[in-house]
PDB file of C-alpha atoms in Angstrom:
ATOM      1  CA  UNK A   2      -5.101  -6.167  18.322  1.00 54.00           C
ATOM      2  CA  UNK A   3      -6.958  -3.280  16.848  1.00 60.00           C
ATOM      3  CA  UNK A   4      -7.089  -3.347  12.965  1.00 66.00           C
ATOM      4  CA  UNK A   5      -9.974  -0.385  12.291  1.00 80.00           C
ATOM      5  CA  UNK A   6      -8.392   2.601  10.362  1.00 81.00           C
ATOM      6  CA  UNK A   7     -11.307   5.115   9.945  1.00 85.00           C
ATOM      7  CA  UNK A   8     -11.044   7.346   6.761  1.00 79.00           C
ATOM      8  CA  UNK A   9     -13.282  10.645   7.602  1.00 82.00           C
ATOM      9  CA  UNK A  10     -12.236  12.828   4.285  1.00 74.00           C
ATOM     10  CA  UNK A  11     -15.114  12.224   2.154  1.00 76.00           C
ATOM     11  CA  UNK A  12     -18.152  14.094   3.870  1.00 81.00           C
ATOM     12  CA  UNK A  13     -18.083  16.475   6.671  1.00 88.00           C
ATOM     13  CA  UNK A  14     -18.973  14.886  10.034  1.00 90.00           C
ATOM     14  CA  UNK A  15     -19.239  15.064  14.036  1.00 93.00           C
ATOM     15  CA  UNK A  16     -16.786  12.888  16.960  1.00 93.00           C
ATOM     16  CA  UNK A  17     -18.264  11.877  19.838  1.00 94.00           C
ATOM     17  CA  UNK A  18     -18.593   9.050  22.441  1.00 94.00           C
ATOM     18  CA  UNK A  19     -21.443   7.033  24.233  1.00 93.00           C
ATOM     19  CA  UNK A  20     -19.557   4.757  27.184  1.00 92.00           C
ATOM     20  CA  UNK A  21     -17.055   2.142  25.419  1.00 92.00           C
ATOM     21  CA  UNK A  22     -18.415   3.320  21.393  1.00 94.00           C
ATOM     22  CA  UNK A  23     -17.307   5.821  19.088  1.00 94.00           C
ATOM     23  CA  UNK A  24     -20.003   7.680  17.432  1.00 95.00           C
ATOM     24  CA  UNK A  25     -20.188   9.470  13.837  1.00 94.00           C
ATOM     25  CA  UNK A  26     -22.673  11.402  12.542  1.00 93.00           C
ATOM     26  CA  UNK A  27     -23.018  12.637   8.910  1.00 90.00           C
ATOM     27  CA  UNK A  28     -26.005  14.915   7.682  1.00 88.00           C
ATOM     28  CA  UNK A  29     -28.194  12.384   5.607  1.00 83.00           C
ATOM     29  CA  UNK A  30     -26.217   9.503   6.994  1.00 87.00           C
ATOM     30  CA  UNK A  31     -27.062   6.340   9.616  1.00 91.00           C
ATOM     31  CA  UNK A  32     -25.090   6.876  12.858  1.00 91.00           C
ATOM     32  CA  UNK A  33     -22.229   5.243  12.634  1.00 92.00           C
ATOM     33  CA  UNK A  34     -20.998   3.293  16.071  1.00 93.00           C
ATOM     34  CA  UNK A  35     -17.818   1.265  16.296  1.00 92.00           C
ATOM     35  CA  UNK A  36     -16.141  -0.087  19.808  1.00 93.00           C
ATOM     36  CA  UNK A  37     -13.133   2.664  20.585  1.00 91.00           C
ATOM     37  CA  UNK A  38     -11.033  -0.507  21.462  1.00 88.00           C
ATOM     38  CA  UNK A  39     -11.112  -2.139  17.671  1.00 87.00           C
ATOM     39  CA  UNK A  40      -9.692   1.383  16.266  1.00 87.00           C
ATOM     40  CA  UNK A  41      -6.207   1.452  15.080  1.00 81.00           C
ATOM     41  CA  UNK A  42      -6.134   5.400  13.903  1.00 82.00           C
ATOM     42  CA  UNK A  43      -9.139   7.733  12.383  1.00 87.00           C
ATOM     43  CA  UNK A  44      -7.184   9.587   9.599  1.00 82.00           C
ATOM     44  CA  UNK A  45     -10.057  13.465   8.921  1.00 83.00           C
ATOM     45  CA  UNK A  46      -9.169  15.282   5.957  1.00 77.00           C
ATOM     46  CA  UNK A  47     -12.312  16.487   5.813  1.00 79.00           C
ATOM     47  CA  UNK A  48     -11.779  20.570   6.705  1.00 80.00           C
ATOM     48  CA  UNK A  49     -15.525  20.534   8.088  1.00 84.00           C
ATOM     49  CA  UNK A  50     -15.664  17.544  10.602  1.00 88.00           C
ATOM     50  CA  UNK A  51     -15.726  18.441  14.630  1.00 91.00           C
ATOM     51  CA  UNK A  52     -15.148  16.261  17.084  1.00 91.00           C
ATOM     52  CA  UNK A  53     -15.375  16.669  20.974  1.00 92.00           C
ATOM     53  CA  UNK A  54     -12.651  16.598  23.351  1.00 92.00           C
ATOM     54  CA  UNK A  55     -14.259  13.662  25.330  1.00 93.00           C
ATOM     55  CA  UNK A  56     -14.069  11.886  22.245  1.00 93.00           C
ATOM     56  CA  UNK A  57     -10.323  12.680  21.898  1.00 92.00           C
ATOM     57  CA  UNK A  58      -9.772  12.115  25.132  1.00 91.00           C
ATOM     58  CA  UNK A  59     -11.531   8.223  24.589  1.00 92.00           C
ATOM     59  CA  UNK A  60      -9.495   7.462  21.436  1.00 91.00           C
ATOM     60  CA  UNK A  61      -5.959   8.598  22.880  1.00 87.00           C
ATOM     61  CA  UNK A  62      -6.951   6.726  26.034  1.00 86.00           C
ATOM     62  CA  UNK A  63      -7.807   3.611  23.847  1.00 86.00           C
ATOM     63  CA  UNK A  64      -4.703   3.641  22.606  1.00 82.00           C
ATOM     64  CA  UNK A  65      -6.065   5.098  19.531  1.00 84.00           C
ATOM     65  CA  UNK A  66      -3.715   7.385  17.175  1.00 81.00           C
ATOM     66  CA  UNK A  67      -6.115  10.384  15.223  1.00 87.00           C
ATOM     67  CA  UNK A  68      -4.302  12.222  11.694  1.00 80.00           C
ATOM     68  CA  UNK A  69      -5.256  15.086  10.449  1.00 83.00           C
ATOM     69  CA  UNK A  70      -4.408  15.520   7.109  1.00 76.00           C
ATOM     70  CA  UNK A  71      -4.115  19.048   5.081  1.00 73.00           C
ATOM     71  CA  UNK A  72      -5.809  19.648   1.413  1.00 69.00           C
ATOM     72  CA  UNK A  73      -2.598  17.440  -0.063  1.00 64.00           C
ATOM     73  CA  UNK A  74      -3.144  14.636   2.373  1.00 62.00           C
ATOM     74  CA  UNK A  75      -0.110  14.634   4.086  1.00 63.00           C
ATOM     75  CA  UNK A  76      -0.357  14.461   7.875  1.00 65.00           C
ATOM     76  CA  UNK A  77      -0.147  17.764   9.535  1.00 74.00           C
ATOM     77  CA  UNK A  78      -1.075  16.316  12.543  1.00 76.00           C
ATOM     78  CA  UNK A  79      -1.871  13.665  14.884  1.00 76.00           C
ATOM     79  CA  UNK A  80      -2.927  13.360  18.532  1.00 82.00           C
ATOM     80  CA  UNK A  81      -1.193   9.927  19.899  1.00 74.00           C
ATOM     81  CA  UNK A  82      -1.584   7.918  23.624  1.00 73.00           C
ATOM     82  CA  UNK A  83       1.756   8.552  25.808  1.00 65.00           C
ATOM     83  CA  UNK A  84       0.791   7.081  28.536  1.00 60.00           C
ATOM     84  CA  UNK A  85       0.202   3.063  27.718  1.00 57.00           C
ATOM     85  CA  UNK A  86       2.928   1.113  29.036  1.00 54.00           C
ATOM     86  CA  UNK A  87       3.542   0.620  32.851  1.00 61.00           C
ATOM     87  CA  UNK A  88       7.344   0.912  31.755  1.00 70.00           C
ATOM     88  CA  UNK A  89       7.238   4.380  30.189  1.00 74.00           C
ATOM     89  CA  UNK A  90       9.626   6.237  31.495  1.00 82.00           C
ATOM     90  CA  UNK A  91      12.832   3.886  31.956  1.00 86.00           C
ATOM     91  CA  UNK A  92      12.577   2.697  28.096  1.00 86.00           C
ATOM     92  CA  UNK A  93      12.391   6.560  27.266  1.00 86.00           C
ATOM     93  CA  UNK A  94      15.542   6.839  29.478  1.00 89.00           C
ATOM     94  CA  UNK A  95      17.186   3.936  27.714  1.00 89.00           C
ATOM     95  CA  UNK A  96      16.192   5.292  24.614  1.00 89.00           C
ATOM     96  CA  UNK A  97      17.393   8.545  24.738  1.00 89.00           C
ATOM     97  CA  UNK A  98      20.799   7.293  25.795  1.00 91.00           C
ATOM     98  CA  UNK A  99      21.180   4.943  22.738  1.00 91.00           C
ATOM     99  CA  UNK A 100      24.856   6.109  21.431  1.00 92.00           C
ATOM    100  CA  UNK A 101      25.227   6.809  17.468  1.00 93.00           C
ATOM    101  CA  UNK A 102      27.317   3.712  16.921  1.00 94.00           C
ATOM    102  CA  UNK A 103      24.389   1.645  18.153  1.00 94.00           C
ATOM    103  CA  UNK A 104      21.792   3.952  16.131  1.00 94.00           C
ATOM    104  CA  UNK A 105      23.812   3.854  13.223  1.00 95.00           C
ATOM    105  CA  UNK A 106      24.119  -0.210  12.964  1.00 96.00           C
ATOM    106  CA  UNK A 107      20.087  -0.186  13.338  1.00 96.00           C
ATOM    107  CA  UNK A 108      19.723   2.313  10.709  1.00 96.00           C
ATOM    108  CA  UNK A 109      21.775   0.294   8.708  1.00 96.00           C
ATOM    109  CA  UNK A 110      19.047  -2.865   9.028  1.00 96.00           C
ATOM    110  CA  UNK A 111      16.283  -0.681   8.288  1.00 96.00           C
ATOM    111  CA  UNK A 112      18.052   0.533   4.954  1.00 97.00           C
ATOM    112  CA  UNK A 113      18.625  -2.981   4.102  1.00 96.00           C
ATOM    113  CA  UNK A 114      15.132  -4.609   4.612  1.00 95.00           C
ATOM    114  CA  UNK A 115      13.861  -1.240   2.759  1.00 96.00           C
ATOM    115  CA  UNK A 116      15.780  -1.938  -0.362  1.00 97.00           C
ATOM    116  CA  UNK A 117      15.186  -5.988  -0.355  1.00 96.00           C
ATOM    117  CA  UNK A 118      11.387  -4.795  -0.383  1.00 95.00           C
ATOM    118  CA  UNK A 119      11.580  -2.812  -2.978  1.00 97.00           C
ATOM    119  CA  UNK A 120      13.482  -5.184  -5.087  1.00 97.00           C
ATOM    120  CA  UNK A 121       9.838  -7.591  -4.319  1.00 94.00           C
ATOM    121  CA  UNK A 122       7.715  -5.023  -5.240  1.00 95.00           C
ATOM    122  CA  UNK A 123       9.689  -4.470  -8.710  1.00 96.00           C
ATOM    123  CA  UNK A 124       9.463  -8.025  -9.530  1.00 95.00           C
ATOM    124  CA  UNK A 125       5.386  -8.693  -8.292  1.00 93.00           C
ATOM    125  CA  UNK A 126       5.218  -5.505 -10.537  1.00 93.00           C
ATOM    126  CA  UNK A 127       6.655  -6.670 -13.976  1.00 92.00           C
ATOM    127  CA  UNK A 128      10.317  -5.466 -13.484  1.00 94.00           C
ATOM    128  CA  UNK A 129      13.399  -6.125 -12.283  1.00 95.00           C
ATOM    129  CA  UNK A 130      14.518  -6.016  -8.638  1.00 95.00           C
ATOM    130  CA  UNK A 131      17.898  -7.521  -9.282  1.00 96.00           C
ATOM    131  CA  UNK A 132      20.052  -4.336  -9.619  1.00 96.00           C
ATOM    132  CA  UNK A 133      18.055  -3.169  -5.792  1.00 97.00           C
ATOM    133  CA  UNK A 134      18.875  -6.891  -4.773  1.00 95.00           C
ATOM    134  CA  UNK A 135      22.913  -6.272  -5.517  1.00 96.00           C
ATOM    135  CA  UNK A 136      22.727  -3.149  -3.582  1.00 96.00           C
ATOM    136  CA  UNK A 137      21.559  -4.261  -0.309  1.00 96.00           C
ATOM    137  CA  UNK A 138      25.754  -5.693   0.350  1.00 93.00           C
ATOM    138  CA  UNK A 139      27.232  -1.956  -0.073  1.00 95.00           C
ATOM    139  CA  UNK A 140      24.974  -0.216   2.517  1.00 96.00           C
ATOM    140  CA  UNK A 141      26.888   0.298   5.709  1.00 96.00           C
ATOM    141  CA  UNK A 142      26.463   1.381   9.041  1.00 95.00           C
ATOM    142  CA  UNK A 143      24.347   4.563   8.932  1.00 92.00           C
ATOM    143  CA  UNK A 144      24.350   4.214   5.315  1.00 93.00           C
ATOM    144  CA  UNK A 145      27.030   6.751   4.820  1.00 93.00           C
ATOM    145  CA  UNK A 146      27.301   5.617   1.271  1.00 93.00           C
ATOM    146  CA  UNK A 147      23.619   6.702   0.792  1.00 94.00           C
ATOM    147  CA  UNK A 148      22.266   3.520  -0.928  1.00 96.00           C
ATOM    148  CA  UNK A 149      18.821   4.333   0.189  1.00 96.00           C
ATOM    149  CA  UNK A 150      18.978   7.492  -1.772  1.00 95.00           C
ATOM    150  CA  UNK A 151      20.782   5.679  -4.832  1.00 96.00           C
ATOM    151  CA  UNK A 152      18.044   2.305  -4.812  1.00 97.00           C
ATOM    152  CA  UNK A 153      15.563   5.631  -4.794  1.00 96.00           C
ATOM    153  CA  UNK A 154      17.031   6.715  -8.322  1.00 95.00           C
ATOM    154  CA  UNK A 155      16.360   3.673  -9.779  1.00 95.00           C
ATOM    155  CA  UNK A 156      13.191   2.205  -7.995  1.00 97.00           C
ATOM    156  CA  UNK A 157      10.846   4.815  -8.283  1.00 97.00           C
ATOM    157  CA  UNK A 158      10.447   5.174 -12.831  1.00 96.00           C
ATOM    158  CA  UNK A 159      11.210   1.412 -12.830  1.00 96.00           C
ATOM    159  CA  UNK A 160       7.836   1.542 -11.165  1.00 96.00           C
ATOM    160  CA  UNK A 161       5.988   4.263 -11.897  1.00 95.00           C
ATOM    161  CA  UNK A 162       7.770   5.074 -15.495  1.00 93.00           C
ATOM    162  CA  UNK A 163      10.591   7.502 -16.600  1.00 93.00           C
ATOM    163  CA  UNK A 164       8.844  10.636 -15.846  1.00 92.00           C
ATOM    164  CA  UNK A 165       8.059  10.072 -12.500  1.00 93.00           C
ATOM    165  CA  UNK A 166       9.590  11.915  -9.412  1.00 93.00           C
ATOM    166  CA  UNK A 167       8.729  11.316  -6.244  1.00 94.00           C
ATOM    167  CA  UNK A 168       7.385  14.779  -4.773  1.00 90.00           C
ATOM    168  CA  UNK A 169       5.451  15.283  -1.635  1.00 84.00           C
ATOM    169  CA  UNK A 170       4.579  18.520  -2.830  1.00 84.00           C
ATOM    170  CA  UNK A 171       2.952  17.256  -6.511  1.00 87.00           C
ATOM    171  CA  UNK A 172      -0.266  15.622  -7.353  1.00 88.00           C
ATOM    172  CA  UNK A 173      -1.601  12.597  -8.822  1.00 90.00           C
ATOM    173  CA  UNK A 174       0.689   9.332  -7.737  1.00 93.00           C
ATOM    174  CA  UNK A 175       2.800  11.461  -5.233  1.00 92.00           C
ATOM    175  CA  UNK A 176      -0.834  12.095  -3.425  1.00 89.00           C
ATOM    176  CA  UNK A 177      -1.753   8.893  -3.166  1.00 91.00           C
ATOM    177  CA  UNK A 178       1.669   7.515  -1.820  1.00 93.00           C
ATOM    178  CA  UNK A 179       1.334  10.468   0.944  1.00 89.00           C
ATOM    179  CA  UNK A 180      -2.120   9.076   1.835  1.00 87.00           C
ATOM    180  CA  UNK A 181      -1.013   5.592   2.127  1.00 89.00           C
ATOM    181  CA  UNK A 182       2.130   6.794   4.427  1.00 90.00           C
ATOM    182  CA  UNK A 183       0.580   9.036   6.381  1.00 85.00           C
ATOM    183  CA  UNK A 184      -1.904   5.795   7.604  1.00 85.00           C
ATOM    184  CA  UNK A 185       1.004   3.911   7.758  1.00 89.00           C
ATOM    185  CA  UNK A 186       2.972   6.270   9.993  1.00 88.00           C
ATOM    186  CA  UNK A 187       0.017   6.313  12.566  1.00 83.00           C
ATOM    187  CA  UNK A 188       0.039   2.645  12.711  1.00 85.00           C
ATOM    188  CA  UNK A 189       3.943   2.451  13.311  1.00 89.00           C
ATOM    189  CA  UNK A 190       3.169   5.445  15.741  1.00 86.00           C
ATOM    190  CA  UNK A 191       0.751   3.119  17.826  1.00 83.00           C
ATOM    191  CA  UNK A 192       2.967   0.401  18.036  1.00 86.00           C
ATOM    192  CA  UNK A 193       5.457   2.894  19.006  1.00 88.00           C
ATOM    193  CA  UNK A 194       3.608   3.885  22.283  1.00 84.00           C
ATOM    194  CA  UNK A 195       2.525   1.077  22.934  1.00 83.00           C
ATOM    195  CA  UNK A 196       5.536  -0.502  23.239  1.00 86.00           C
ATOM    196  CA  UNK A 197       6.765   2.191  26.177  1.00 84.00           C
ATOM    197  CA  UNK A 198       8.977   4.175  23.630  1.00 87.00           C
ATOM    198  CA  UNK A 199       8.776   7.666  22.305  1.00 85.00           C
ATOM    199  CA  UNK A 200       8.029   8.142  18.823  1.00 85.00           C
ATOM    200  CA  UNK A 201       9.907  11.774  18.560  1.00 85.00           C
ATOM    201  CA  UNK A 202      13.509  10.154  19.385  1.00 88.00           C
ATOM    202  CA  UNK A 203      14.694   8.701  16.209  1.00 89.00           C
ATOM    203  CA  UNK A 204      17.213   6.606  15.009  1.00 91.00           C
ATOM    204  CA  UNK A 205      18.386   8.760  12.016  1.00 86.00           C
ATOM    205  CA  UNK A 206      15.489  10.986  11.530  1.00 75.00           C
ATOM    206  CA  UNK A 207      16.419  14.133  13.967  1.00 70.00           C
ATOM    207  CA  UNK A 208      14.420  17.354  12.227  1.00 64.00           C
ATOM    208  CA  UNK A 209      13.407  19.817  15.005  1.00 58.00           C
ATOM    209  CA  UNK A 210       9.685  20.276  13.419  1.00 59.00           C
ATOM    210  CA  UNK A 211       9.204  16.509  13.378  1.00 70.00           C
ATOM    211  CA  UNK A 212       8.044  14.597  16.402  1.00 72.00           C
ATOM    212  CA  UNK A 213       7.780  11.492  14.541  1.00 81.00           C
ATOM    213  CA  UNK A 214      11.300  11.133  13.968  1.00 89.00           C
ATOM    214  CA  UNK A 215      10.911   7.078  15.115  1.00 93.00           C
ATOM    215  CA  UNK A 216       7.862   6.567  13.690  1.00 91.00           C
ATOM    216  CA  UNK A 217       9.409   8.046  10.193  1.00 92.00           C
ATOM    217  CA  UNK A 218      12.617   5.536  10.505  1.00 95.00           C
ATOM    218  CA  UNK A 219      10.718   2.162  11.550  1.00 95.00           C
ATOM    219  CA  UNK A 220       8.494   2.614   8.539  1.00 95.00           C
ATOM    220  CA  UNK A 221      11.250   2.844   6.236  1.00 95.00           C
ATOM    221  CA  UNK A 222      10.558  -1.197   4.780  1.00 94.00           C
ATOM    222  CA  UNK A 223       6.766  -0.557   4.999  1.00 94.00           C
ATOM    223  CA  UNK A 224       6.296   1.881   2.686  1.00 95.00           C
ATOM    224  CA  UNK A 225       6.694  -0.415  -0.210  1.00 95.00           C
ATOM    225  CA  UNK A 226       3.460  -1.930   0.742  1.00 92.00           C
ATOM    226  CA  UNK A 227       1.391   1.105  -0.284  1.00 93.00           C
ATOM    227  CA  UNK A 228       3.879   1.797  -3.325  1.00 95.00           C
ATOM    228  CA  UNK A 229       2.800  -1.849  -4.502  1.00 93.00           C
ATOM    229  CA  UNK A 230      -1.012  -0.807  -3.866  1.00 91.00           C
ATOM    230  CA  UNK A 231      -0.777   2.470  -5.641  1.00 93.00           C
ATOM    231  CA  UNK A 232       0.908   0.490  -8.716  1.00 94.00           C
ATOM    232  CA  UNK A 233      -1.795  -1.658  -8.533  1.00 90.00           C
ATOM    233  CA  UNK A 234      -4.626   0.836  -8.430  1.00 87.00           C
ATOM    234  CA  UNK A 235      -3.042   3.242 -11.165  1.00 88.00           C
ATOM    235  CA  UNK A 236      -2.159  -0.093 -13.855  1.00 85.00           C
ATOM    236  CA  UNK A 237      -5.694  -1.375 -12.985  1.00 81.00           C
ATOM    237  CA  UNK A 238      -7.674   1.683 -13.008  1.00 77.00           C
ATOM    238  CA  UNK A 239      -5.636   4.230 -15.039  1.00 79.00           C
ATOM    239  CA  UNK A 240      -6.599   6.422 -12.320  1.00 75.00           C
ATOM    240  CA  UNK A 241      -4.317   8.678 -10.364  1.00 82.00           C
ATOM    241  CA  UNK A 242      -6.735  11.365  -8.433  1.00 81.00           C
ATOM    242  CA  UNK A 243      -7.557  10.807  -4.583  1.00 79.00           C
ATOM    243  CA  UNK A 244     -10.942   8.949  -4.969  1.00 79.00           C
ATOM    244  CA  UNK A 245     -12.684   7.082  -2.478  1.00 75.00           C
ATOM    245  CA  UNK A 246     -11.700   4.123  -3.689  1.00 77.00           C
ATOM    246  CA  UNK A 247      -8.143   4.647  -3.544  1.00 81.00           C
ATOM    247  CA  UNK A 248      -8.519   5.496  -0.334  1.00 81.00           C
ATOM    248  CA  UNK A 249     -10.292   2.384   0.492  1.00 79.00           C
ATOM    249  CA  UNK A 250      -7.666   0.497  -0.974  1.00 80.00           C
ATOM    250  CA  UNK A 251      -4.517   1.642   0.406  1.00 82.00           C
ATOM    251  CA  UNK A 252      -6.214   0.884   3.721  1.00 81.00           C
ATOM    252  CA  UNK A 253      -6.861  -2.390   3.079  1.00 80.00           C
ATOM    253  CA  UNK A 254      -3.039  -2.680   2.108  1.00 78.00           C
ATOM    254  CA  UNK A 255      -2.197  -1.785   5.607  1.00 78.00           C
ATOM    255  CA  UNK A 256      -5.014  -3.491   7.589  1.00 78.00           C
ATOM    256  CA  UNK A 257      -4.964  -6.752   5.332  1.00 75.00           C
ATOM    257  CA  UNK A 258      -2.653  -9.505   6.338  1.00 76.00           C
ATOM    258  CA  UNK A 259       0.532  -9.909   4.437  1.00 72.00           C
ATOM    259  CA  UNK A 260       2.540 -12.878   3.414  1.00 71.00           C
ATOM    260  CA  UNK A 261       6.211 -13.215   4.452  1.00 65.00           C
ATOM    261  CA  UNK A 262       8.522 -16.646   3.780  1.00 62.00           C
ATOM    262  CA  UNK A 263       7.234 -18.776   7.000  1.00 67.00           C
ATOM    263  CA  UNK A 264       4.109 -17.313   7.773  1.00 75.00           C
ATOM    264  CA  UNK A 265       1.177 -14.935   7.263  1.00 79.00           C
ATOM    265  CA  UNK A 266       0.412 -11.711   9.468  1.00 79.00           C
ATOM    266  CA  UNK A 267      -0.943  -8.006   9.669  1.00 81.00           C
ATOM    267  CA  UNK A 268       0.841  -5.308   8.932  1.00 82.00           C
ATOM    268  CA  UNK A 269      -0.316  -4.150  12.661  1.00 82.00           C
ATOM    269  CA  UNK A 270       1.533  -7.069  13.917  1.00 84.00           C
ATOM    270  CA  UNK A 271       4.496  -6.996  11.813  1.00 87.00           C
ATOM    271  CA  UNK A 272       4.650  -3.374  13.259  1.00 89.00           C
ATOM    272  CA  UNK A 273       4.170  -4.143  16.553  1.00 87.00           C
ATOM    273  CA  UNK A 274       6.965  -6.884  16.462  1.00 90.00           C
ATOM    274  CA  UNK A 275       9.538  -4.282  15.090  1.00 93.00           C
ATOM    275  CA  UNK A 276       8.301  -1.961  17.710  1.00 92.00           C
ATOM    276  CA  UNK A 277       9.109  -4.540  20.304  1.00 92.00           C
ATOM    277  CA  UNK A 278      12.339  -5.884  19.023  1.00 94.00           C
ATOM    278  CA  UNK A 279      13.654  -2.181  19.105  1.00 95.00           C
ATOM    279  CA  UNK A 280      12.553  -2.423  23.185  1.00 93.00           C
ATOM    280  CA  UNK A 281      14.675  -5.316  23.200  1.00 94.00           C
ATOM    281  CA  UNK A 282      17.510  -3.664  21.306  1.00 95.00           C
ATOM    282  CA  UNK A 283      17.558  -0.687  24.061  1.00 93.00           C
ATOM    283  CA  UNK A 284      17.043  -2.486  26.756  1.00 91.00           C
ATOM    284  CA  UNK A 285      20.466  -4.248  26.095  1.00 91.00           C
ATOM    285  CA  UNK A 286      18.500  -8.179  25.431  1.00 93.00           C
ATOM    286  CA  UNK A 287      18.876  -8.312  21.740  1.00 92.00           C
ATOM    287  CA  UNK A 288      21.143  -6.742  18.770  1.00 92.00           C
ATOM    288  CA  UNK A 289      18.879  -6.380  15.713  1.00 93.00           C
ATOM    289  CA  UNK A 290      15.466  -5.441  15.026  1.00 94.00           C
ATOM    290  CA  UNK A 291      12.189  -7.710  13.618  1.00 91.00           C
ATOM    291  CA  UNK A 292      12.085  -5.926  10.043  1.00 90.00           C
ATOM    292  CA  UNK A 293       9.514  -7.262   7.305  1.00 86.00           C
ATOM    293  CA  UNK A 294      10.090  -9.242   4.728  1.00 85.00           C
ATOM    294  CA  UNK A 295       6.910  -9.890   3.382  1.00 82.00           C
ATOM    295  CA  UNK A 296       6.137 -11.325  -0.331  1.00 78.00           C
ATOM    296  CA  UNK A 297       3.359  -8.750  -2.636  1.00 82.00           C
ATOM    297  CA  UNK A 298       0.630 -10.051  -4.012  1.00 72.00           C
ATOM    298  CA  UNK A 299       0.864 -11.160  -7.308  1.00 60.00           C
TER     299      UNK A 299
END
C-alpha cells in the first residue's frame, strides 16, 4: 500500500510528471523523483508552488489524494480519485440509502473507540484516562447524550493544561493539531475511494460546504494519534510554532506503524480496514465497523 505523504510548505516549488515518476523541482534544490504509485497524499501550503494538470491528472489517477492547505494549515482543499473501484456506483447507491437508525448505531461505535483512545493517550501522557474510560458505557446511539462533546471538556487541559481550548481558528498547539488532521483526513479520504464509497455522504457529519463529511466521521478515533504526537513534540521541545520539524513528525505519526493489543500495523492499513468494514456494513454482510484501538508509544 502506498505510505509516502509529501509535505510541500516549506519552499516554493514546481509538479510535474516523467512516465510512472513524480517530479519536484525547487530553485537551488536536487530534483526530486518519487514513483506516483508509493504516494499516499502531497499536502502544499506553500502559496508559491505550481503544479501541472498532467501531474494532477497522474496523482488522482494513482489513487493519490493532493491538500491544499491555507496560511493556518487547515485544508481548504483537496483533489481526490473517484473513479478506483470497479464497484463504484452500487456501493454509492447502497450508501446513500443507509437509514438514520443504521447511521446512528455506527456513529455510536465511532464515538466509543474515540473516547477509549483518548483515555490511552491520557495515560501514555502522564494523566488519567479513567474518568474518559467510565464514559464510553453512557454514549448511545447517535450519541444524543453528547459524550463526545463532554470527554472533549475534560480531555483536551488534562492534556494540554488548564488554559487550553481547542480552536481551529488560534495558533500555536491548535495549528499543529490542524496540520496533523488535515494529513490524516486525506489518508482516511484515500481509503475512502478506494474502497468504492463516497467520502461526501457521512454518517453524522452532513454540513452543505463540506464534502468530506465521511472522511470527517471515520477519523473520529484517529485523531488522538496526532494529539499524542503534538504532546510529545510540545513536552519535548517546548515548542509550539509550525516548524519543519513538527511537520516531519506528525507525519511520521500517521505513516509509522502503530501498536494495537494483537498485532502491529499502519495507520494506512488500520484506515483502510475501517474503510472496508463500513463496505461491509452497507452492503448488508456485517453490523459494526473495524475501529482502532491502538496502544501510544510510551
Amino acid at each position: 500500500m502506498p505510505d509516502h505523504i509529501l509535505d510541500l510548505s516549506r519552499d516554493p516549488c514546481w509538479l510535474g510528471v516523467e512516465g510512472a515518476l513524480l517530479v519536484i523541482r525547487r530553485d537551488a534544490k536536487p530534483e526530486f523523483k518519487l514513483r506516483l504509485d508509493e504516494i499516499a497524499a502531497v499536502c502544499v501550503s506553500q502559496p508559491a508552488s505550481t503544479a501541472s494538470f498532467r501531474a494532477l491528472g497522474a496523482l488522482a489517477a494513482a489513487g493519490a489524494i493532493v491538500v491544499v492547505c491555507d496560511e493556518k494549515h487547515a485544508p481548504s482543499g483537496m483533489l481526490m480519485p473517484l473513479a478506483n473501484h470497479h464497484a463504484q456506483t452500487p456501493r454509492f447507491l447502497a450508501q446513500a440509502a443507509m437509514g438514520v437508525v443504521q447511521r446512528k448505531r455506527l456513529w455510536r461505535q465511532v464515538v466509543k473507540a474515540k473516547v477509549r483512545q483518548q483515555a490511552a493517550v491520557l495515560d501514555a501522557s502522564g494523566g488519567d484516562g479513567t474518568a474518559l474510560r467510565g464514559m464510553m458505557a453512557r454514549v448511545m446511539s447517535g450519541d444524543r447524550t453528547n459524550v463526545e462533546a463532554q470527554a472533549a471538556v475534560s480531555y483536551w487541559p488534562a492534556l494540554f493544561g488548564e488554559a487550553f481550548r481547542r480552536d481551529r481558528e488560534e495558533e500555536g498547539v491548535n495549528a499543529l493539531l490542524n496540520y496533523g488532521y488535515a494529513v490524516l483526513r486525506s489518508a482516511m479520504t484515500r481509503a475512502i475511494c478506494a474502497t468504492g464509497l463516497h467520502p461526501t455522504l457521512g454518517l453524522m457529519h452532513h454540513h452543505r460546504e463540506n464534502p468530506f463529511c465521511l472522511a470527517d466521521d471515520l477519523i473520529e478515533p484517529y485523531r488522538p494519534i496526532i494529539d499524542r504526537a503534538v504532546f510529545s513534540h510540545v513536552h519535548r521541545r517546548g515548542e509550539v510554532a509550525l516548524l519543519p520539524e513538527i511537520k516531519v513528525a506528525l507525519v511520521e505519526a500517521i505513516t509509522r506503524r502503530v501498536r494495537t493489543a494483537d498485532s502491529e500495523r499502519s495507520l494506512f492499513d488500520s484506515c483502510a480496514r475501517t474503510a472496508r468494514s463500513l463496505v461491509a456494513v452497507v452492503m448488508g454482510r456485517r453490523k459494526s465497523l473495524s475501529l482502532p484501538e491502538w496502544i501510544p508509544d510510551a
